Amino acid sequence: MGTREGALGRAAAFFDEGRFKALLADLVAIPSTAQEAGFEAELDRYLQGAIRPWLERMGFVVAVHPNPLPGFGPILTASRIEDPARPTVLLYGHGDTVRGLDEQWRAGLAPWRLVEEGDRWYGRGTADNKGQHALNLAALEAVLAERGGRLGCNVKIVLEMAEERGSKGLREFVAAHARDLAADVLIASDGPRVAPGVPTIATGTRGTYHFDLAVRLREGGVHSGHWGGLTIDPAVRLAHALAAIMDPHGRILVRDWLPANGVPAAVRGVLSGCPVGGGEGAATIDAGWGEPGLSPAEKIYGWNSFIVLAMVSGRPENPVNAVAPDARAHCQIRYTVDTDPAGFVPALRRHLDAQGFGDVAVENAFLRMAASRTAPDHPWVRWAQDSMQRSLGKHVQIIPNSSGGLPGDVFVDHLGVPLVWVPHSYNGCKQHGPDEHLLIEPAREGLLAFAGMWWDLGEQGTPPHQ
Ligand SMILES: [Zn+2]
């Protein structure tokens, strides 16, 4: 009953007749920001009012759980079990968004209203992450219809509402529900493709590590005429310390922060020929910036980055004639699984001390999200790549981890699942800022790719149970 082509045809019709756009517009209209007080009820409404009825119509058993940590958004779980002998896929997504930033969107646009313009759908959450998980569920619905209400595999879903606050509570929740959430593979969508026209599978994410650098010299500022040239200027000390960490061309000088054996051969292999781009002028790829000898793809998918997120000394907006009392920078390292983050602070301390910066303190260090990576040649990764290439008729790029952060480590640690992230967005989508949008054509491809995968999950040829 039914065919693969039939399933893809149903998905394509759903998209081309405007039904997916209408569905996404309804989701975007729920102002489910997790970053502003007063919108807590919208987090519940997204799950209870929009997602739950949709999933129940598709035969899922749905539950909405309070977040294990007080003050954070709820977590929806759903399962649809047909036959335990068949593969079980875990689908993940998040229905919360960053703040709306209403007044910053350009004329004609607003965060909680979907607007089509050219090749784009604008609206908060179109890319991050409502549009992405909605595509995957709409694809599932098309396959269910084509198979007459049967799927041929089992599906479990985790949809959280606190991702934009660092996925707080997700780890505790998954650990406590590990048995219920057990699956063969996580297949889910978030983040950007390597380039808008290149379907992508990311098998993990880089981790994020944060710390402050601080030079604190005195209680308050002292007169710059009487003291300048006599007493140490903390801003200058901090600037030199940063210069000791990274050279003028973006090369990290704390070599113990970096993968000891360089980019692993398997990573180098999948990244060979991998394009990087599609930022739409948001920033340029500066050839002379970063680790010499690495390709742009190796720099962001196979290597670690150091970024100064913010720095301050005195009050630049209201300067006074004083040598400032202190200077501070908040810094971030994005790192791959090839480095142990426990070594970051000790390595930095050794490096600063050796360079004569004993007065520069390293404070408030914390791991925000751990790095994760499934082997790029894992059977489930290869299976997904084959399936997507059949559906789309073009090459699917595999990357060993996305450049940004996702909570994949939680699912690896507590469920042991391989990670198959299939992003539907692109680098220029402006998620987290005003004018967030989803590109229509990659969205359509994403829907077809998932329809093909859901179909193939119900056929022979899936990787064996581990
Ligand atoms: Zn986000």
Coordinates of C-alpha atoms and ligand atoms in Angstrom, one line a residue:
M1 CA 0.0 0.0 0.0
G2 CA 1.5 3.3 -1.1
T3 CA 4.8 4.1 -2.5
R4 CA 7.9 6.2 -1.7
E5 CA 7.1 8.5 -4.6
G6 CA 3.5 8.8 -3.3
A7 CA 4.8 9.9 0.1
L8 CA 7.1 12.5 -1.4
G9 CA 4.3 13.7 -3.6
R10 CA 2.0 14.2 -0.7
A11 CA 4.7 16.2 1.2
A12 CA 5.4 18.3 -1.9
A13 CA 1.6 19.0 -2.4
F14 CA 1.3 20.0 1.3
F15 CA 4.0 22.5 0.8
D16 CA 3.2 23.8 -2.6
E17 CA -0.5 24.3 -1.8
G18 CA 0.4 26.7 1.0
R19 CA -0.7 24.4 3.8
F20 CA 2.7 24.2 5.5
K21 CA 3.1 28.0 5.4
A22 CA -0.3 28.3 7.1
L23 CA 0.7 25.8 9.7
L24 CA 4.0 27.6 10.4
A25 CA 2.2 31.0 10.5
D26 CA 0.0 29.6 13.4
L27 CA 3.0 28.4 15.3
V28 CA 4.9 31.7 14.8
A29 CA 1.8 33.6 16.1
I30 CA 2.3 32.1 19.5
P31 CA 4.8 34.5 21.2
S32 CA 6.7 31.7 23.0
T33 CA 9.8 33.6 24.0
A34 CA 11.7 32.0 26.8
Q35 CA 13.8 35.0 27.4
E36 CA 11.2 37.5 28.6
A37 CA 9.1 37.5 31.8
G38 CA 5.3 37.5 31.3
F39 CA 5.3 35.0 28.4
E40 CA 5.3 31.8 30.5
A41 CA 1.7 30.9 29.6
E42 CA 2.7 31.1 25.9
L43 CA 5.3 28.3 26.4
D44 CA 2.4 26.0 27.7
R45 CA 0.1 27.2 24.9
Y46 CA 2.6 26.2 22.3
L47 CA 2.7 22.7 23.5
Q48 CA -0.8 22.2 24.8
G49 CA -2.6 24.2 22.1
A50 CA -0.6 23.7 19.0
I51 CA 1.7 20.6 19.2
R52 CA -0.3 18.3 21.4
P53 CA -3.5 18.1 19.3
W54 CA -1.4 17.7 16.1
L55 CA 0.5 14.8 17.6
E56 CA -2.6 13.1 19.0
R57 CA -4.2 13.3 15.6
M58 CA -1.2 11.3 14.3
G59 CA -1.6 8.7 17.0
F60 CA 1.0 9.8 19.5
V61 CA 0.6 9.3 23.2
V62 CA 1.5 12.8 24.5
A63 CA 2.5 14.1 27.9
V64 CA 3.6 17.6 29.0
H65 CA 5.9 17.6 32.0
P66 CA 7.0 20.5 34.2
N67 CA 10.7 21.3 33.9
P68 CA 12.7 19.6 36.6
L69 CA 14.3 23.0 37.4
P70 CA 11.9 25.6 38.8
G71 CA 11.2 28.6 36.6
F72 CA 12.0 27.0 33.2
G73 CA 9.6 26.0 30.5
P74 CA 7.8 22.6 30.2
I75 CA 9.0 19.6 28.2
L76 CA 6.7 17.6 25.9
T77 CA 7.2 13.9 25.3
A78 CA 5.3 11.8 22.8
S79 CA 5.6 8.3 21.6
R80 CA 4.1 6.2 18.8
I81 CA 5.1 2.6 19.0
E82 CA 4.0 0.2 16.3
D83 CA 6.4 -2.7 16.7
P84 CA 9.4 -2.9 19.1
A85 CA 11.2 -5.0 16.5
R86 CA 11.2 -2.0 14.1
P87 CA 13.7 0.9 14.5
T88 CA 12.9 3.6 17.0
V89 CA 13.7 7.2 16.1
L90 CA 14.0 10.0 18.7
L91 CA 13.0 13.4 17.3
Y92 CA 14.0 16.5 19.2
G93 CA 13.1 20.2 18.8
H94 CA 12.4 23.3 20.8
G95 CA 9.3 25.5 20.7
D96 CA 10.7 28.4 22.7
T97 CA 12.3 31.3 21.0
V98 CA 14.7 34.1 21.9
R99 CA 13.1 37.5 22.7
G100 CA 11.0 39.1 20.1
L101 CA 12.9 42.4 19.8
D102 CA 9.7 43.8 18.3
E103 CA 10.9 47.4 17.7
Q104 CA 14.1 46.3 15.9
W105 CA 12.5 44.5 12.9
R106 CA 12.5 46.4 9.7
A107 CA 9.4 48.1 8.4
G108 CA 6.6 45.7 7.4
L109 CA 8.0 42.8 9.6
A110 CA 7.2 41.8 13.1
P111 CA 8.3 38.8 15.2
W112 CA 5.0 37.1 15.8
R113 CA 3.6 37.4 12.3
L114 CA 4.8 35.2 9.3
V115 CA 5.5 37.4 6.3
E116 CA 6.5 36.0 2.9
E117 CA 8.9 38.1 0.9
G118 CA 10.8 36.8 -2.1
D119 CA 12.4 33.5 -1.3
R120 CA 11.8 33.9 2.5
W121 CA 9.4 33.5 5.3
Y122 CA 10.0 36.0 8.1
G123 CA 9.0 35.6 11.7
R124 CA 10.5 34.7 15.1
G125 CA 11.0 30.9 15.2
T126 CA 10.7 30.3 11.5
A127 CA 14.3 29.1 11.5
D128 CA 14.9 28.5 15.2
N129 CA 13.3 26.1 15.7
K130 CA 9.5 26.0 15.0
G131 CA 9.9 25.8 11.2
Q132 CA 12.5 23.0 11.6
H133 CA 10.5 20.6 13.8
A134 CA 7.3 21.4 12.0
L135 CA 8.8 20.3 8.7
N136 CA 9.8 17.0 10.2
L137 CA 6.3 16.4 11.7
A138 CA 4.6 17.4 8.5
A139 CA 6.7 14.9 6.6
L140 CA 5.7 12.2 9.1
E141 CA 2.1 13.1 8.5
A142 CA 2.5 12.7 4.8
V143 CA 4.0 9.3 5.2
L144 CA 1.3 8.2 7.6
A145 CA -1.3 9.2 5.1
E146 CA 0.5 7.4 2.2
R147 CA 0.8 4.2 4.3
G148 CA -2.8 4.3 5.4
G149 CA -2.2 5.2 9.0
R150 CA 0.9 3.0 9.5
L151 CA 4.5 4.2 9.7
G152 CA 6.5 1.0 9.9
C153 CA 8.8 2.3 12.6
N154 CA 8.5 3.8 16.1
V155 CA 8.9 7.5 16.9
K156 CA 9.6 9.2 20.2
I157 CA 9.6 13.0 20.6
V158 CA 11.2 15.4 23.1
L159 CA 10.2 19.1 22.6
E160 CA 11.6 21.4 25.1
M161 CA 10.7 25.0 25.9
A162 CA 14.0 26.2 27.5
E163 CA 16.6 25.8 24.8
E164 CA 17.1 29.5 24.5
R165 CA 18.0 29.5 28.2
G166 CA 20.7 26.9 27.7
S167 CA 18.3 23.8 27.7
K168 CA 18.0 24.1 31.5
G169 CA 16.5 21.0 33.0
L170 CA 16.8 18.9 29.8
R171 CA 19.7 16.8 31.1
E172 CA 18.0 16.1 34.4
F173 CA 14.8 15.2 32.5
V174 CA 16.4 12.9 30.0
A175 CA 18.4 11.2 32.7
A176 CA 15.2 10.6 34.7
H177 CA 13.3 9.3 31.6
A178 CA 16.1 7.4 29.9
R179 CA 14.2 4.1 29.8
D180 CA 11.1 5.7 28.2
L181 CA 13.2 7.7 25.7
A182 CA 15.4 4.8 24.6
A183 CA 15.9 4.8 20.8
D184 CA 18.1 3.6 18.0
V185 CA 19.0 7.0 16.7
L186 CA 18.3 10.7 17.1
I187 CA 17.2 12.4 13.9
A188 CA 16.4 16.0 14.4
S189 CA 16.8 19.5 13.0
D190 CA 18.2 22.8 14.2
G191 CA 20.8 25.2 13.0
P192 CA 22.2 26.0 9.5
R193 CA 23.2 24.0 6.5
V194 CA 26.8 24.5 5.4
A195 CA 25.4 26.6 2.5
P196 CA 21.8 27.4 1.6
G197 CA 21.7 25.0 -1.4
V198 CA 23.6 22.2 0.2
P199 CA 21.6 19.6 2.2
T200 CA 23.6 18.8 5.3
I201 CA 23.9 16.2 8.0
A202 CA 25.8 17.3 11.2
T203 CA 26.8 14.4 13.5
G204 CA 27.4 16.5 16.6
T205 CA 28.0 20.0 17.8
R206 CA 30.9 22.0 19.1
G207 CA 30.9 22.8 22.8
T208 CA 30.8 26.2 24.4
Y209 CA 33.1 27.2 27.3
H210 CA 33.0 30.6 29.0
F211 CA 35.2 32.6 31.3
D212 CA 36.1 36.1 32.4
L213 CA 39.5 37.7 32.2
A214 CA 39.8 40.5 34.9
V215 CA 42.5 42.9 35.9
R216 CA 41.5 44.5 39.2
L217 CA 44.0 47.0 40.5
R218 CA 42.4 49.5 42.9
E219 CA 39.1 50.5 44.6
G220 CA 38.2 53.4 42.3
G221 CA 39.6 55.4 39.4
V222 CA 42.5 57.8 40.1
H223 CA 43.2 61.2 38.5
S224 CA 44.7 60.6 35.0
G225 CA 46.9 63.7 35.3
H226 CA 48.4 62.9 38.6
W227 CA 48.6 59.1 38.1
G228 CA 48.7 58.4 34.4
G229 CA 52.2 57.1 33.6
L230 CA 52.8 56.3 37.2
T231 CA 50.2 53.6 38.0
I232 CA 49.3 50.5 35.9
D233 CA 46.5 50.9 33.5
P234 CA 44.3 47.8 33.7
A235 CA 42.8 48.2 30.2
V236 CA 46.3 48.1 28.7
R237 CA 47.2 45.0 30.7
L238 CA 44.1 43.3 29.6
A239 CA 44.7 44.2 26.0
H240 CA 48.2 42.7 26.2
A241 CA 46.9 39.5 27.9
L242 CA 44.4 39.1 25.0
A243 CA 47.2 39.6 22.5
A244 CA 49.1 36.8 24.3
I245 CA 46.1 34.5 23.8
M246 CA 45.5 35.2 20.1
D247 CA 47.8 36.8 17.5
P248 CA 46.9 39.7 15.3
H249 CA 45.6 37.3 12.6
G250 CA 43.3 35.2 14.8
R251 CA 45.7 32.3 15.5
I252 CA 45.2 30.8 19.0
L253 CA 48.5 31.0 20.9
V254 CA 47.4 28.9 23.9
R255 CA 48.3 25.7 22.0
D256 CA 47.2 23.4 24.8
W257 CA 43.6 24.6 24.0
L258 CA 43.8 22.9 20.6
P259 CA 43.3 19.3 19.3
A260 CA 46.7 17.8 20.2
N261 CA 46.9 15.8 16.9
G262 CA 45.4 18.4 14.6
V263 CA 42.2 17.8 12.7
P264 CA 41.5 14.0 12.8
A265 CA 41.9 12.3 9.4
A266 CA 38.2 11.2 9.4
V267 CA 37.1 14.8 10.0
R268 CA 39.4 16.1 7.4
G269 CA 38.1 13.5 5.0
V270 CA 34.4 14.5 5.3
L271 CA 35.2 18.2 5.2
S272 CA 37.3 17.9 2.0
G273 CA 35.4 20.1 -0.5
C274 CA 32.8 21.2 2.0
P275 CA 31.6 24.7 1.1
V276 CA 31.1 27.4 3.8
G277 CA 28.9 30.4 3.0
G278 CA 25.5 31.9 2.6
G279 CA 25.8 34.4 5.3
E280 CA 24.3 37.0 3.1
G281 CA 26.7 39.7 4.0
A282 CA 26.2 39.2 7.8
A283 CA 30.0 38.8 7.9
T284 CA 32.9 38.0 5.6
I285 CA 35.0 34.9 5.6
D286 CA 38.4 36.5 6.0
A287 CA 41.0 34.2 4.4
G288 CA 43.9 35.5 6.6
W289 CA 42.0 35.0 9.9
G290 CA 42.3 32.0 12.1
E291 CA 44.6 28.9 12.1
P292 CA 46.9 29.0 9.1
G293 CA 46.7 25.9 6.9
L294 CA 43.1 25.0 7.6
S295 CA 40.3 25.4 5.1
P296 CA 37.3 27.6 6.2
A297 CA 35.3 24.4 6.8
E298 CA 38.1 22.9 9.0
K299 CA 38.2 26.2 11.0
I300 CA 34.6 26.0 12.1
Y301 CA 33.8 22.3 12.0
G302 CA 37.1 20.7 12.9
W303 CA 38.9 23.2 15.1
N304 CA 38.5 25.4 18.2
S305 CA 37.7 29.1 18.2
F306 CA 38.4 31.8 20.8
I307 CA 36.0 34.8 20.8
V308 CA 35.9 37.9 23.1
L309 CA 32.2 38.3 23.5
A310 CA 32.4 41.6 25.5
M311 CA 35.1 43.8 27.2
V312 CA 35.0 47.0 29.2
S313 CA 37.2 49.3 31.3
G314 CA 35.8 52.5 32.7
R315 CA 32.6 53.7 31.0
P316 CA 33.2 54.3 27.3
E317 CA 29.8 56.1 27.0
N318 CA 30.7 58.5 29.8
P319 CA 34.5 58.7 30.3
V320 CA 36.1 60.6 33.1
N321 CA 39.7 61.8 33.6
A322 CA 40.9 58.7 35.5
V323 CA 43.0 55.7 35.2
A324 CA 40.4 53.0 35.5
P325 CA 40.3 50.7 38.5
D326 CA 39.8 47.5 36.5
A327 CA 39.2 46.0 33.1
R328 CA 37.2 42.9 32.2
A329 CA 36.5 40.7 29.2
H330 CA 34.0 37.9 28.8
C331 CA 35.4 35.2 26.6
Q332 CA 34.2 32.0 24.9
I333 CA 35.9 29.0 23.4
R334 CA 34.0 26.9 20.9
Y335 CA 35.6 23.4 20.9
T336 CA 35.3 20.0 19.3
V337 CA 35.3 16.6 21.1
D338 CA 39.0 16.4 20.2
T339 CA 39.8 18.7 23.2
D340 CA 39.0 18.2 27.0
P341 CA 37.4 21.4 28.3
A342 CA 38.7 20.6 31.8
G343 CA 42.1 21.6 30.6
F344 CA 41.1 25.1 29.3
V345 CA 41.6 27.1 32.6
P346 CA 44.8 25.3 33.7
A347 CA 46.3 25.8 30.3
L348 CA 45.4 29.4 30.2
R349 CA 46.8 30.0 33.7
R350 CA 50.1 28.4 32.8
H351 CA 50.2 30.4 29.6
L352 CA 49.4 33.8 31.2
D353 CA 51.9 33.2 34.0
A354 CA 54.6 32.2 31.6
Q355 CA 54.0 35.4 29.7
G356 CA 54.2 37.6 32.8
F357 CA 50.4 38.1 33.3
G358 CA 50.1 36.8 36.8
D359 CA 47.9 39.9 37.5
V360 CA 45.3 38.8 35.0
A361 CA 42.7 36.7 36.8
V362 CA 40.6 33.9 35.1
E363 CA 37.2 33.9 36.7
N364 CA 33.7 32.5 36.5
A365 CA 34.7 29.7 34.1
F366 CA 31.9 27.3 33.1
L367 CA 31.0 24.8 30.5
R368 CA 27.8 25.9 28.8
M369 CA 27.3 23.0 26.4
A370 CA 29.5 20.0 26.0
A371 CA 30.8 19.0 22.6
S372 CA 29.4 15.9 20.9
R373 CA 30.2 13.9 17.8
T374 CA 29.0 10.6 16.3
A375 CA 31.5 9.1 13.8
P376 CA 30.7 10.6 10.4
D377 CA 30.7 7.1 8.9
H378 CA 28.3 5.6 11.5
P379 CA 25.8 3.3 9.8
W380 CA 22.9 5.6 10.7
V381 CA 24.7 8.6 9.3
R382 CA 25.4 6.8 6.0
W383 CA 21.8 5.5 5.9
A384 CA 20.4 9.0 6.3
Q385 CA 22.7 10.4 3.7
D386 CA 21.7 7.7 1.2
S387 CA 18.0 8.3 1.9
M388 CA 18.2 12.1 1.6
Q389 CA 20.3 11.8 -1.7
R390 CA 17.6 9.5 -3.1
S391 CA 14.9 12.0 -2.3
L392 CA 16.7 15.2 -3.3
G393 CA 18.8 13.9 -6.2
K394 CA 21.8 15.8 -5.0
H395 CA 24.9 15.4 -2.8
V396 CA 24.3 15.6 1.0
Q397 CA 27.3 17.1 2.9
I398 CA 28.2 15.5 6.2
I399 CA 30.0 17.6 8.8
P400 CA 31.4 16.1 12.0
N401 CA 29.6 18.6 14.2
S402 CA 27.7 21.8 13.6
S403 CA 29.6 25.0 14.3
G404 CA 27.1 26.2 16.8
G405 CA 25.6 24.6 19.9
L406 CA 22.8 22.0 20.4
P407 CA 22.1 19.8 23.3
G408 CA 23.2 16.6 21.5
D409 CA 25.6 15.7 24.4
V410 CA 22.6 15.1 26.6
F411 CA 21.2 12.4 24.3
V412 CA 24.6 10.8 23.8
D413 CA 25.4 10.7 27.5
H414 CA 22.0 9.3 28.8
L415 CA 20.6 7.4 25.8
G416 CA 23.7 6.5 23.9
V417 CA 22.1 7.3 20.5
P418 CA 24.0 8.3 17.4
L419 CA 23.3 11.9 16.3
V420 CA 21.9 12.7 12.9
W421 CA 21.1 16.5 12.8
V422 CA 19.6 17.6 9.5
P423 CA 19.5 21.4 9.6
H424 CA 16.9 23.2 7.4
S425 CA 18.2 26.8 7.9
Y426 CA 21.3 28.8 6.8
N427 CA 23.9 31.1 8.2
G428 CA 22.2 34.3 7.1
C429 CA 18.8 33.5 8.8
K430 CA 19.3 36.1 11.6
Q431 CA 18.1 33.8 14.3
H432 CA 18.5 35.5 17.6
G433 CA 18.3 39.0 16.0
P434 CA 15.6 41.0 14.2
D435 CA 14.4 39.8 10.8
E436 CA 14.7 36.1 11.4
H437 CA 13.6 34.1 8.4
L438 CA 13.5 30.7 6.8
L439 CA 14.5 30.2 3.1
I440 CA 11.5 28.6 1.3
E441 CA 13.4 26.3 -1.1
P442 CA 15.6 24.7 1.6
A443 CA 12.5 24.2 3.7
R444 CA 10.8 22.4 0.9
E445 CA 13.8 20.2 0.4
G446 CA 13.9 19.5 4.1
L447 CA 10.2 18.4 4.0
L448 CA 11.0 16.0 1.1
A449 CA 14.1 14.7 2.7
F450 CA 12.2 13.8 5.9
A451 CA 9.3 12.3 4.0
G452 CA 11.9 10.1 2.3
M453 CA 13.5 9.2 5.6
W454 CA 10.2 8.4 7.3
W455 CA 9.3 6.2 4.4
D456 CA 12.6 4.4 4.4
L457 CA 12.4 3.9 8.2
G458 CA 9.4 1.7 7.5
E459 CA 11.2 -0.4 4.9
Q460 CA 14.0 -3.0 5.0
G461 CA 17.6 -1.8 5.0
T462 CA 17.7 0.2 8.2
P463 CA 20.8 -0.3 10.3
P464 CA 20.5 -3.2 12.9
H465 CA 19.7 -2.6 16.5
Q466 CA 22.9 -2.0 18.5
Ligands
ZN1 ZN 18.4 29.6 19.1

